[in-house]
Amino acid sequence: MPDEQQPPNAQSTIAAWRAIDAAANRAAEGLRVVEDFVRFGLDDRHLTTLVKNMRHDLASALQQFSSETLHSARDTQADVGVTLSTNGEQSRTNLTQIATSNLKRAQQSLRTLEEFSKLVHPAVSAYFEQLRYRSYTLEKGLTTTQANSERLAGARLYVLIDGCQNAEKFSQIVAELIAGGVDIVQLRDKSLDDRTLLERARQLREITAATSTFAIVNDRCDIAALADADGVHVGQEELSVKEARAILGVGKLIGVSTHSIDQARRAVLDGADYIGVGPTFPSQTKSFDQFPGLDLVRQVAGEIRLPAFAIGGITLENIGQVVEAGLSRVAVSGAIAGANDPREAAEAMRQSLRGAN
Ligand SMILES: Cc1ncc(COP(=O)(O)OP(=O)(O)O)c(N)n1
Ligand SMILES: Cc1ncsc1CCOP(=O)(O)O
Ligand SMILES: [Mg+2]
């Protein structure tokens, strides 16, 4: 009979149960630390719910094992690993490091659970594998939320402009927006030919390069890449985050439009760097049949910490309602780009976002 068909001997079985017992504790502990990070560190209700559900599902899978068997196999005093620790385990310099190292610890433990349970309780192994994959998705949402909360911490006012009548006028408005305190400028022009669009994108890149204002291209990853823009903004029917990332590479910003809380949650787990949330109010720039409105702004503000920009018909008159609904970031076109004095309009809007959380 080949080796793999022989049942494990008693010694192997005890070793497997000991490994499972230790990994079960490590996985649960690791997930608890991650949950406390997303809850108290990020204050993110969506990610907190995901980790809590994972902990719950882990506990259910572990219930398939008899606790009597686990405890009888346990022999902490004789465990040669108890007193071994690396320098890395002892040093933690920030909250993110605590979260990521504990998530890794949970993932490794899930792998141990998956492998060793194949020996003593094969039916349950696949649950651990599923949990491990869920943890990878969670890791993506957690790390992009944390990184972009920092990277876009100061980004409040986002303005969408078209390519203007000519290059000179375009340069002029970009310069005025920067002077007015605009944090992100998006080139959104659906009618320019590709060569002119690329020219404008390059202009935007050049003018913003020495400033803290980000340059984003709407829809077109190819143009964004060629112009070396800071990123691209994609809608629900356009390239996915994964596809946009494949073109632009890591480090570039990928924004996603969201029109429901489910789309917003999905965008977080897909690894979007920020989301657009709307349409909030009727817009002169684009027409819509449906308005998730301030209800969606409230929902997103209540559970998501990835930078979120309310968009659609936002003006100096109604921006206070957006802030009151919980978002302190807005994306605006008409009320600023169409104003007689875009710089002044931007300054006024920037001012009304200043005190907001
Ligand atoms: C910041 C921001 N949010 C939302 C949108 C809208 O994108 P999309 O839904 O793809 O629609 P178009 O802009 O392509 O017409 C955006 N552009 N920017
Ligand atoms: C592109 C887009 N997507 C949702 S609203 C909108 C237009 C935003 O422009 P405005 O601020 O003029 O309503
Ligand atoms: Mg689009």
mmCIF file of C-alpha atoms and ligand atoms in Angstrom:
data_model
loop_
_atom_site.group_PDB
_atom_site.id
_atom_site.type_symbol
_atom_site.label_atom_id
_atom_site.label_comp_id
_atom_site.label_asym_id
_atom_site.label_seq_id
_atom_site.Cartn_x
_atom_site.Cartn_y
_atom_site.Cartn_z
ATOM 1 C CA MET A 1 0.000 0.000 0.000
ATOM 2 C CA PRO A 2 1.463 3.471 -0.851
ATOM 3 C CA ASP A 3 2.276 5.667 2.146
ATOM 4 C CA GLU A 4 -0.436 8.301 1.638
ATOM 5 C CA GLN A 5 -3.199 5.693 1.962
ATOM 6 C CA GLN A 6 -2.121 4.559 5.412
ATOM 7 C CA PRO A 7 -4.004 6.197 8.272
ATOM 8 C CA PRO A 8 -1.780 8.528 10.331
ATOM 9 C CA ASN A 9 -0.275 6.861 13.398
ATOM 10 C CA ALA A 10 -1.115 8.057 16.909
ATOM 11 C CA GLN A 11 1.980 10.236 17.128
ATOM 12 C CA SER A 12 1.179 12.031 13.866
ATOM 13 C CA THR A 13 -2.421 12.470 14.920
ATOM 14 C CA ILE A 14 -1.436 14.079 18.206
ATOM 15 C CA ALA A 15 1.046 16.333 16.397
ATOM 16 C CA ALA A 16 -1.702 17.392 13.974
ATOM 17 C CA TRP A 17 -4.125 18.179 16.795
ATOM 18 C CA ARG A 18 -1.457 20.176 18.611
ATOM 19 C CA ALA A 19 -0.771 22.187 15.474
ATOM 20 C CA ILE A 20 -4.495 22.744 14.938
ATOM 21 C CA ASP A 21 -5.018 23.780 18.550
ATOM 22 C CA ALA A 22 -2.195 26.333 18.401
ATOM 23 C CA ALA A 23 -3.211 27.631 14.949
ATOM 24 C CA ALA A 24 -6.857 28.004 15.999
ATOM 25 C CA ASN A 25 -5.814 30.261 18.857
ATOM 26 C CA ARG A 26 -3.391 32.245 16.715
ATOM 27 C CA ALA A 27 -5.901 32.765 13.906
ATOM 28 C CA ALA A 28 -8.610 33.950 16.297
ATOM 29 C CA GLU A 29 -6.214 36.217 18.180
ATOM 30 C CA GLY A 30 -4.766 37.649 14.963
ATOM 31 C CA LEU A 31 -8.213 38.426 13.587
ATOM 32 C CA ARG A 32 -9.234 40.053 16.872
ATOM 33 C CA VAL A 33 -6.253 42.425 16.683
ATOM 34 C CA VAL A 34 -7.104 43.252 13.052
ATOM 35 C CA GLU A 35 -10.715 43.890 14.049
ATOM 36 C CA ASP A 36 -9.599 46.255 16.788
ATOM 37 C CA PHE A 37 -7.436 48.106 14.254
ATOM 38 C CA VAL A 38 -10.205 48.633 11.692
ATOM 39 C CA ARG A 39 -12.618 49.488 14.505
ATOM 40 C CA PHE A 40 -10.545 51.837 16.665
ATOM 41 C CA GLY A 41 -7.698 52.760 14.292
ATOM 42 C CA LEU A 42 -9.580 53.235 11.027
ATOM 43 C CA ASP A 43 -13.047 53.716 12.508
ATOM 44 C CA ASP A 44 -14.335 51.766 9.483
ATOM 45 C CA ARG A 45 -17.659 50.044 10.086
ATOM 46 C CA HIS A 46 -17.616 48.141 6.787
ATOM 47 C CA LEU A 47 -14.195 46.552 7.368
ATOM 48 C CA THR A 48 -15.035 45.941 11.028
ATOM 49 C CA THR A 49 -18.134 43.988 9.985
ATOM 50 C CA LEU A 50 -16.089 41.923 7.529
ATOM 51 C CA VAL A 51 -13.501 40.952 10.147
ATOM 52 C CA LYS A 52 -16.169 40.250 12.751
ATOM 53 C CA ASN A 53 -17.915 37.915 10.268
ATOM 54 C CA MET A 54 -14.627 36.183 9.568
ATOM 55 C CA ARG A 55 -14.005 35.632 13.276
ATOM 56 C CA HIS A 56 -17.507 34.265 13.612
ATOM 57 C CA ASP A 57 -17.070 31.905 10.640
ATOM 58 C CA LEU A 58 -13.715 30.762 11.986
ATOM 59 C CA ALA A 59 -15.333 29.930 15.326
ATOM 60 C CA SER A 60 -18.080 27.959 13.534
ATOM 61 C CA ALA A 61 -15.513 25.959 11.541
ATOM 62 C CA LEU A 62 -13.513 25.253 14.695
ATOM 63 C CA GLN A 63 -16.618 23.894 16.355
ATOM 64 C CA GLN A 64 -16.311 20.960 13.976
ATOM 65 C CA PHE A 65 -13.391 19.848 16.119
ATOM 66 C CA SER A 66 -13.987 18.359 19.523
ATOM 67 C CA SER A 67 -12.577 20.705 22.151
ATOM 68 C CA GLU A 68 -11.854 17.668 24.313
ATOM 69 C CA THR A 69 -9.553 16.258 21.621
ATOM 70 C CA LEU A 70 -7.818 19.603 21.181
ATOM 71 C CA HIS A 71 -7.302 20.125 24.887
ATOM 72 C CA SER A 72 -6.071 16.617 25.502
ATOM 73 C CA ALA A 73 -3.491 17.002 22.717
ATOM 74 C CA ARG A 74 -2.385 20.391 24.082
ATOM 75 C CA ASP A 75 0.965 20.395 25.873
ATOM 76 C CA THR A 76 2.043 24.010 26.167
ATOM 77 C CA GLN A 77 4.836 23.315 28.632
ATOM 78 C CA ALA A 78 6.521 20.899 26.229
ATOM 79 C CA ASP A 79 5.982 23.148 23.188
ATOM 80 C CA VAL A 80 9.428 23.920 21.781
ATOM 81 C CA GLY A 81 8.024 27.002 20.009
ATOM 82 C CA VAL A 82 6.708 28.801 23.084
ATOM 83 C CA THR A 83 9.934 30.497 24.096
ATOM 84 C CA LEU A 84 11.093 31.249 20.549
ATOM 85 C CA SER A 85 10.329 34.708 19.274
ATOM 86 C CA THR A 86 11.945 36.843 16.592
ATOM 87 C CA ASN A 87 12.940 40.494 16.975
ATOM 88 C CA GLY A 88 10.224 41.358 14.459
ATOM 89 C CA GLU A 89 7.531 40.011 16.802
ATOM 90 C CA GLN A 90 8.644 42.341 19.568
ATOM 91 C CA SER A 91 8.864 45.619 17.677
ATOM 92 C CA ARG A 92 5.808 47.521 16.463
ATOM 93 C CA THR A 93 6.255 51.122 15.403
ATOM 94 C CA ASN A 94 2.770 52.022 14.213
ATOM 95 C CA LEU A 95 -0.849 50.883 14.092
ATOM 96 C CA THR A 96 -0.664 49.681 10.482
ATOM 97 C CA GLN A 97 2.243 47.427 11.313
ATOM 98 C CA ILE A 98 0.256 45.914 14.162
ATOM 99 C CA ALA A 99 -2.659 45.265 11.803
ATOM 100 C CA THR A 100 -0.659 43.846 8.910
ATOM 101 C CA SER A 101 1.548 41.599 11.026
ATOM 102 C CA ASN A 102 -1.502 40.215 12.819
ATOM 103 C CA LEU A 103 -3.315 39.675 9.543
ATOM 104 C CA LYS A 104 -0.298 37.750 8.264
ATOM 105 C CA ARG A 105 -0.280 35.730 11.476
ATOM 106 C CA ALA A 106 -3.961 34.887 10.955
ATOM 107 C CA GLN A 107 -3.327 33.920 7.303
ATOM 108 C CA GLN A 108 -0.437 31.632 8.216
ATOM 109 C CA SER A 109 -2.505 30.020 10.939
ATOM 110 C CA LEU A 110 -5.399 29.477 8.535
ATOM 111 C CA ARG A 111 -2.969 27.711 6.232
ATOM 112 C CA THR A 112 -1.832 25.496 9.100
ATOM 113 C CA LEU A 113 -5.455 24.725 9.954
ATOM 114 C CA GLU A 114 -6.156 23.919 6.306
ATOM 115 C CA GLU A 115 -3.166 21.555 5.964
ATOM 116 C CA PHE A 116 -3.264 19.718 9.291
ATOM 117 C CA SER A 117 -7.015 19.257 9.261
ATOM 118 C CA LYS A 118 -6.567 17.285 6.022
ATOM 119 C CA LEU A 119 -4.977 14.605 8.211
ATOM 120 C CA VAL A 120 -7.532 14.412 11.000
ATOM 121 C CA HIS A 121 -10.771 16.023 9.703
ATOM 122 C CA PRO A 122 -10.558 16.550 5.913
ATOM 123 C CA ALA A 123 -14.142 17.776 5.501
ATOM 124 C CA VAL A 124 -13.379 21.023 7.323
ATOM 125 C CA SER A 125 -10.159 21.909 5.487
ATOM 126 C CA ALA A 126 -11.902 23.795 2.650
ATOM 127 C CA TYR A 127 -13.538 26.216 5.130
ATOM 128 C CA PHE A 128 -10.109 27.359 6.262
ATOM 129 C CA GLU A 129 -9.009 27.785 2.679
ATOM 130 C CA GLN A 130 -12.051 30.000 1.992
ATOM 131 C CA LEU A 131 -11.334 32.055 5.104
ATOM 132 C CA ARG A 132 -7.760 32.499 3.995
ATOM 133 C CA TYR A 133 -8.894 33.865 0.620
ATOM 134 C CA ARG A 134 -11.326 36.212 2.355
ATOM 135 C CA SER A 135 -8.445 37.475 4.463
ATOM 136 C CA TYR A 136 -6.478 38.379 1.318
ATOM 137 C CA THR A 137 -9.393 40.472 0.032
ATOM 138 C CA LEU A 138 -9.730 42.075 3.432
ATOM 139 C CA GLU A 139 -5.997 42.857 3.433
ATOM 140 C CA LYS A 140 -6.369 44.700 0.145
ATOM 141 C CA GLY A 141 -9.279 46.811 1.430
ATOM 142 C CA LEU A 142 -7.538 47.499 4.725
ATOM 143 C CA THR A 143 -4.186 48.512 3.285
ATOM 144 C CA THR A 144 -5.630 50.713 0.503
ATOM 145 C CA THR A 145 -7.967 52.409 2.993
ATOM 146 C CA GLN A 146 -5.104 53.087 5.392
ATOM 147 C CA ALA A 147 -2.656 54.226 2.692
ATOM 148 C CA ASN A 148 -5.108 56.522 0.923
ATOM 149 C CA SER A 149 -6.488 58.016 4.117
ATOM 150 C CA GLU A 150 -2.940 59.284 4.540
ATOM 151 C CA ARG A 151 -2.124 60.063 0.916
ATOM 152 C CA LEU A 152 -5.368 61.961 0.312
ATOM 153 C CA ALA A 153 -5.723 63.257 3.876
ATOM 154 C CA GLY A 154 -5.682 66.874 2.741
ATOM 155 C CA ALA A 155 -7.622 66.346 -0.488
ATOM 156 C CA ARG A 156 -11.035 67.932 -0.067
ATOM 157 C CA LEU A 157 -11.857 69.797 -3.251
ATOM 158 C CA TYR A 158 -11.812 67.906 -6.540
ATOM 159 C CA VAL A 159 -12.667 69.740 -9.765
ATOM 160 C CA LEU A 160 -13.604 68.254 -13.140
ATOM 161 C CA ILE A 161 -12.800 70.317 -16.223
ATOM 162 C CA ASP A 162 -13.052 69.770 -19.950
ATOM 163 C CA GLY A 163 -10.260 70.438 -22.441
ATOM 164 C CA CYS A 164 -11.426 74.069 -23.092
ATOM 165 C CA GLN A 165 -11.386 75.834 -26.481
ATOM 166 C CA ASN A 166 -7.629 75.820 -26.706
ATOM 167 C CA ALA A 167 -4.426 74.966 -24.854
ATOM 168 C CA GLU A 168 -3.996 78.502 -23.540
ATOM 169 C CA LYS A 169 -7.426 78.654 -21.953
ATOM 170 C CA PHE A 170 -6.869 75.207 -20.501
ATOM 171 C CA SER A 171 -3.558 76.225 -18.904
ATOM 172 C CA GLN A 172 -5.180 79.332 -17.536
ATOM 173 C CA ILE A 173 -8.040 77.529 -15.792
ATOM 174 C CA VAL A 174 -5.754 74.856 -14.351
ATOM 175 C CA ALA A 175 -3.507 77.579 -12.910
ATOM 176 C CA GLU A 176 -6.524 79.373 -11.436
ATOM 177 C CA LEU A 177 -7.817 76.174 -9.846
ATOM 178 C CA ILE A 178 -4.463 75.472 -8.253
ATOM 179 C CA ALA A 179 -4.311 79.040 -6.958
ATOM 180 C CA GLY A 180 -7.844 78.587 -5.588
ATOM 181 C CA GLY A 181 -6.726 75.631 -3.461
ATOM 182 C CA VAL A 182 -8.090 72.766 -5.582
ATOM 183 C CA ASP A 183 -6.558 69.483 -4.459
ATOM 184 C CA ILE A 184 -7.402 67.283 -7.455
ATOM 185 C CA VAL A 185 -8.100 68.251 -11.077
ATOM 186 C CA GLN A 186 -9.739 65.742 -13.403
ATOM 187 C CA LEU A 187 -9.607 66.114 -17.171
ATOM 188 C CA ARG A 188 -13.027 64.935 -18.318
ATOM 189 C CA ASP A 189 -13.738 65.502 -21.974
ATOM 190 C CA LYS A 190 -15.771 63.043 -23.971
ATOM 191 C CA SER A 191 -15.579 64.893 -27.295
ATOM 192 C CA LEU A 192 -11.927 65.769 -27.879
ATOM 193 C CA ASP A 193 -9.990 63.654 -30.353
ATOM 194 C CA ASP A 194 -7.371 61.426 -28.740
ATOM 195 C CA ARG A 195 -4.366 63.505 -29.735
ATOM 196 C CA THR A 196 -5.790 66.699 -28.312
ATOM 197 C CA LEU A 197 -6.940 64.857 -25.176
ATOM 198 C CA LEU A 198 -3.410 63.540 -24.668
ATOM 199 C CA GLU A 199 -2.005 67.023 -25.225
ATOM 200 C CA ARG A 200 -4.312 68.439 -22.532
ATOM 201 C CA ALA A 201 -3.497 65.585 -20.159
ATOM 202 C CA ARG A 202 0.215 66.335 -20.629
ATOM 203 C CA GLN A 203 -0.424 70.011 -20.006
ATOM 204 C CA LEU A 204 -2.299 69.169 -16.833
ATOM 205 C CA ARG A 205 0.608 66.956 -15.761
ATOM 206 C CA GLU A 206 3.143 69.671 -16.454
ATOM 207 C CA ILE A 207 1.273 72.440 -14.650
ATOM 208 C CA THR A 208 0.476 70.359 -11.572
ATOM 209 C CA ALA A 209 3.884 68.675 -11.390
ATOM 210 C CA ALA A 210 5.495 71.217 -9.071
ATOM 211 C CA THR A 211 2.365 71.545 -6.909
ATOM 212 C CA SER A 212 0.506 69.348 -4.429
ATOM 213 C CA THR A 213 -2.515 69.158 -6.768
ATOM 214 C CA PHE A 214 -3.190 65.704 -8.221
ATOM 215 C CA ALA A 215 -3.832 65.261 -11.969
ATOM 216 C CA ILE A 216 -6.469 62.664 -12.904
ATOM 217 C CA VAL A 217 -7.770 61.619 -16.325
ATOM 218 C CA ASN A 218 -11.384 60.505 -16.673
ATOM 219 C CA ASP A 219 -12.148 57.103 -18.251
ATOM 220 C CA ARG A 220 -8.939 56.734 -20.245
ATOM 221 C CA CYS A 221 -6.164 54.677 -18.667
ATOM 222 C CA ASP A 222 -4.139 54.834 -21.890
ATOM 223 C CA ILE A 223 -4.113 58.645 -21.859
ATOM 224 C CA ALA A 224 -3.407 58.730 -18.113
ATOM 225 C CA ALA A 225 -0.438 56.385 -18.570
ATOM 226 C CA LEU A 226 0.998 58.274 -21.544
ATOM 227 C CA ALA A 227 0.700 61.607 -19.750
ATOM 228 C CA ASP A 228 2.090 60.140 -16.513
ATOM 229 C CA ALA A 229 -0.959 61.544 -14.703
ATOM 230 C CA ASP A 230 -1.429 60.749 -11.012
ATOM 231 C CA GLY A 231 -4.273 58.428 -11.885
ATOM 232 C CA VAL A 232 -7.525 57.679 -13.628
ATOM 233 C CA HIS A 233 -11.205 57.788 -12.716
ATOM 234 C CA VAL A 234 -13.406 54.911 -13.897
ATOM 235 C CA GLY A 235 -17.155 54.354 -13.843
ATOM 236 C CA GLN A 236 -19.112 51.200 -13.116
ATOM 237 C CA GLU A 237 -19.255 50.199 -16.789
ATOM 238 C CA GLU A 238 -15.642 51.008 -17.572
ATOM 239 C CA LEU A 239 -12.372 49.170 -16.884
ATOM 240 C CA SER A 240 -12.224 47.529 -13.466
ATOM 241 C CA VAL A 241 -9.720 48.572 -10.793
ATOM 242 C CA LYS A 242 -7.693 45.463 -11.590
ATOM 243 C CA GLU A 243 -7.572 46.263 -15.305
ATOM 244 C CA ALA A 244 -6.810 49.937 -14.703
ATOM 245 C CA ARG A 245 -4.038 48.917 -12.298
ATOM 246 C CA ALA A 246 -2.611 46.554 -14.921
ATOM 247 C CA ILE A 247 -2.233 49.537 -17.261
ATOM 248 C CA LEU A 248 -1.177 52.206 -14.777
ATOM 249 C CA GLY A 249 0.811 50.126 -12.296
ATOM 250 C CA VAL A 250 1.018 50.382 -8.534
ATOM 251 C CA GLY A 251 1.297 53.829 -7.016
ATOM 252 C CA LYS A 252 -1.178 55.526 -9.354
ATOM 253 C CA LEU A 253 -4.567 56.605 -8.061
ATOM 254 C CA ILE A 254 -7.592 54.727 -9.312
ATOM 255 C CA GLY A 255 -10.926 56.306 -8.478
ATOM 256 C CA VAL A 256 -14.249 54.548 -8.937
ATOM 257 C CA SER A 257 -17.759 56.002 -9.291
ATOM 258 C CA THR A 258 -20.285 54.479 -6.897
ATOM 259 C CA HIS A 259 -24.052 54.877 -6.905
ATOM 260 C CA SER A 260 -25.003 52.539 -4.056
ATOM 261 C CA ILE A 261 -23.533 51.375 -0.762
ATOM 262 C CA ASP A 262 -22.887 47.916 -2.241
ATOM 263 C CA GLN A 263 -20.837 49.447 -5.051
ATOM 264 C CA ALA A 264 -18.914 51.501 -2.487
ATOM 265 C CA ARG A 265 -18.169 48.400 -0.377
ATOM 266 C CA ARG A 266 -17.098 46.508 -3.501
ATOM 267 C CA ALA A 267 -14.792 49.345 -4.605
ATOM 268 C CA VAL A 268 -13.011 49.215 -1.221
ATOM 269 C CA LEU A 269 -12.355 45.479 -1.552
ATOM 270 C CA ASP A 270 -11.336 45.842 -5.202
ATOM 271 C CA GLY A 271 -8.543 48.163 -4.080
ATOM 272 C CA ALA A 272 -9.865 51.509 -5.344
ATOM 273 C CA ASP A 273 -7.854 54.453 -4.018
ATOM 274 C CA TYR A 274 -10.886 56.713 -3.610
ATOM 275 C CA ILE A 275 -14.538 56.702 -4.593
ATOM 276 C CA GLY A 276 -16.912 59.185 -6.185
ATOM 277 C CA VAL A 277 -20.330 59.056 -4.493
ATOM 278 C CA GLY A 278 -23.378 60.234 -6.350
ATOM 279 C CA PRO A 279 -25.099 61.770 -8.118
ATOM 280 C CA THR A 280 -26.022 63.821 -5.083
ATOM 281 C CA PHE A 281 -28.067 66.636 -6.692
ATOM 282 C CA PRO A 282 -29.298 67.279 -10.255
ATOM 283 C CA SER A 283 -26.394 68.384 -12.412
ATOM 284 C CA GLN A 284 -26.014 70.789 -15.336
ATOM 285 C CA THR A 285 -22.985 68.813 -16.532
ATOM 286 C CA LYS A 286 -24.538 65.354 -16.811
ATOM 287 C CA SER A 287 -28.122 64.120 -16.723
ATOM 288 C CA PHE A 288 -29.333 61.245 -14.547
ATOM 289 C CA ASP A 289 -32.538 59.276 -14.057
ATOM 290 C CA GLN A 290 -31.819 58.379 -10.463
ATOM 291 C CA PHE A 291 -30.337 60.198 -7.495
ATOM 292 C CA PRO A 292 -29.026 58.222 -4.547
ATOM 293 C CA GLY A 293 -28.568 61.731 -3.138
ATOM 294 C CA LEU A 294 -27.728 62.602 0.437
ATOM 295 C CA ASP A 295 -28.937 59.197 1.685
ATOM 296 C CA LEU A 296 -25.978 57.541 -0.035
ATOM 297 C CA VAL A 297 -23.641 60.256 1.245
ATOM 298 C CA ARG A 298 -24.864 59.422 4.775
ATOM 299 C CA GLN A 299 -24.459 55.673 4.271
ATOM 300 C CA VAL A 300 -20.927 55.990 2.913
ATOM 301 C CA ALA A 301 -19.927 58.449 5.630
ATOM 302 C CA GLY A 302 -21.332 56.038 8.216
ATOM 303 C CA GLU A 303 -19.259 53.043 7.277
ATOM 304 C CA ILE A 304 -16.420 53.690 4.836
ATOM 305 C CA ARG A 305 -13.106 55.407 5.516
ATOM 306 C CA LEU A 306 -11.596 55.178 2.044
ATOM 307 C CA PRO A 307 -11.536 58.799 0.797
ATOM 308 C CA ALA A 308 -15.000 59.480 -0.681
ATOM 309 C CA PHE A 309 -15.973 62.509 -2.799
ATOM 310 C CA ALA A 310 -19.637 63.437 -3.103
ATOM 311 C CA ILE A 311 -20.389 64.451 -6.689
ATOM 312 C CA GLY A 312 -23.259 65.821 -8.749
ATOM 313 C CA GLY A 313 -24.744 69.315 -8.704
ATOM 314 C CA ILE A 314 -22.736 70.477 -5.704
ATOM 315 C CA THR A 315 -22.717 74.263 -5.293
ATOM 316 C CA LEU A 316 -21.774 76.784 -2.641
ATOM 317 C CA GLU A 317 -25.459 76.833 -1.638
ATOM 318 C CA ASN A 318 -25.841 73.086 -1.015
ATOM 319 C CA ILE A 319 -22.300 72.038 0.004
ATOM 320 C CA GLY A 320 -23.289 72.482 3.656
ATOM 321 C CA GLN A 321 -25.848 69.666 3.268
ATOM 322 C CA VAL A 322 -23.098 67.332 2.036
ATOM 323 C CA VAL A 323 -20.889 68.199 5.002
ATOM 324 C CA GLU A 324 -23.832 67.781 7.363
ATOM 325 C CA ALA A 325 -24.514 64.350 5.815
ATOM 326 C CA GLY A 326 -20.960 63.366 6.792
ATOM 327 C CA LEU A 327 -18.623 63.796 3.801
ATOM 328 C CA SER A 328 -16.001 66.521 3.804
ATOM 329 C CA ARG A 329 -14.791 65.834 0.260
ATOM 330 C CA VAL A 330 -16.578 67.000 -2.874
ATOM 331 C CA ALA A 331 -16.065 66.730 -6.634
ATOM 332 C CA VAL A 332 -17.455 69.651 -8.586
ATOM 333 C CA SER A 333 -17.594 70.739 -12.177
ATOM 334 C CA GLY A 334 -20.150 73.388 -13.172
ATOM 335 C CA ALA A 335 -20.129 75.465 -9.977
ATOM 336 C CA ILE A 336 -16.374 76.060 -10.296
ATOM 337 C CA ALA A 337 -15.290 75.479 -13.913
ATOM 338 C CA GLY A 338 -18.355 77.373 -15.176
ATOM 339 C CA ALA A 339 -18.019 80.281 -12.726
ATOM 340 C CA ASN A 340 -16.994 83.749 -13.892
ATOM 341 C CA ASP A 341 -14.061 83.534 -11.543
ATOM 342 C CA PRO A 342 -13.105 79.846 -11.033
ATOM 343 C CA ARG A 343 -10.379 80.745 -8.562
ATOM 344 C CA GLU A 344 -12.760 82.671 -6.336
ATOM 345 C CA ALA A 345 -15.414 79.934 -6.614
ATOM 346 C CA ALA A 346 -12.833 77.307 -5.650
ATOM 347 C CA GLU A 347 -11.595 79.365 -2.700
ATOM 348 C CA ALA A 348 -15.136 79.772 -1.408
ATOM 349 C CA MET A 349 -15.854 76.043 -1.649
ATOM 350 C CA ARG A 350 -12.499 75.134 -0.123
ATOM 351 C CA GLN A 351 -13.327 77.470 2.722
ATOM 352 C CA SER A 352 -16.657 75.783 3.415
ATOM 353 C CA LEU A 353 -14.884 72.412 3.660
ATOM 354 C CA ARG A 354 -12.168 73.702 5.935
ATOM 355 C CA GLY A 355 -13.707 73.005 9.323
ATOM 356 C CA ALA A 356 -15.370 69.736 8.262
ATOM 357 C CA ASN A 357 -14.111 66.416 9.621
HETATM 358 C C1 LIG B 1 -14.701 61.985 -8.898
HETATM 359 C C2 LIG B 1 -15.650 61.447 -9.903
HETATM 360 N N1 LIG B 1 -16.720 60.769 -9.483
HETATM 361 C C3 LIG B 1 -17.599 60.278 -10.392
HETATM 362 C C4 LIG B 1 -17.383 60.467 -11.747
HETATM 363 C C5 LIG B 1 -18.320 59.878 -12.766
HETATM 364 O O1 LIG B 1 -17.694 58.849 -13.499
HETATM 365 P P1 LIG B 1 -18.578 57.945 -14.496
HETATM 366 O O2 LIG B 1 -19.658 57.351 -13.709
HETATM 367 O O3 LIG B 1 -17.679 57.035 -15.227
HETATM 368 O O4 LIG B 1 -19.172 59.013 -15.497
HETATM 369 P P2 LIG B 1 -18.360 59.934 -16.520
HETATM 370 O O5 LIG B 1 -17.658 60.994 -15.755
HETATM 371 O O6 LIG B 1 -17.370 59.084 -17.248
HETATM 372 O O7 LIG B 1 -19.401 60.495 -17.409
HETATM 373 C C6 LIG B 1 -16.251 61.177 -12.134
HETATM 374 N N2 LIG B 1 -15.965 61.391 -13.426
HETATM 375 N N3 LIG B 1 -15.395 61.661 -11.209
HETATM 376 C C1 LIG B 2 -19.450 63.349 -14.112
HETATM 377 C C2 LIG B 2 -20.465 63.313 -13.086
HETATM 378 N N1 LIG B 2 -20.824 62.143 -12.509
HETATM 379 C C3 LIG B 2 -21.707 62.294 -11.575
HETATM 380 S S1 LIG B 2 -22.174 63.887 -11.428
HETATM 381 C C4 LIG B 2 -21.116 64.395 -12.618
HETATM 382 C C5 LIG B 2 -20.976 65.802 -13.062
HETATM 383 C C6 LIG B 2 -20.473 66.687 -11.979
HETATM 384 O O1 LIG B 2 -20.574 67.969 -12.446
HETATM 385 P P1 LIG B 2 -21.431 69.085 -11.675
HETATM 386 O O2 LIG B 2 -20.669 69.451 -10.463
HETATM 387 O O3 LIG B 2 -21.480 70.205 -12.676
HETATM 388 O O4 LIG B 2 -22.796 68.526 -11.388
HETATM 389 MG MG MG B 3 -16.535 57.308 -16.834
#
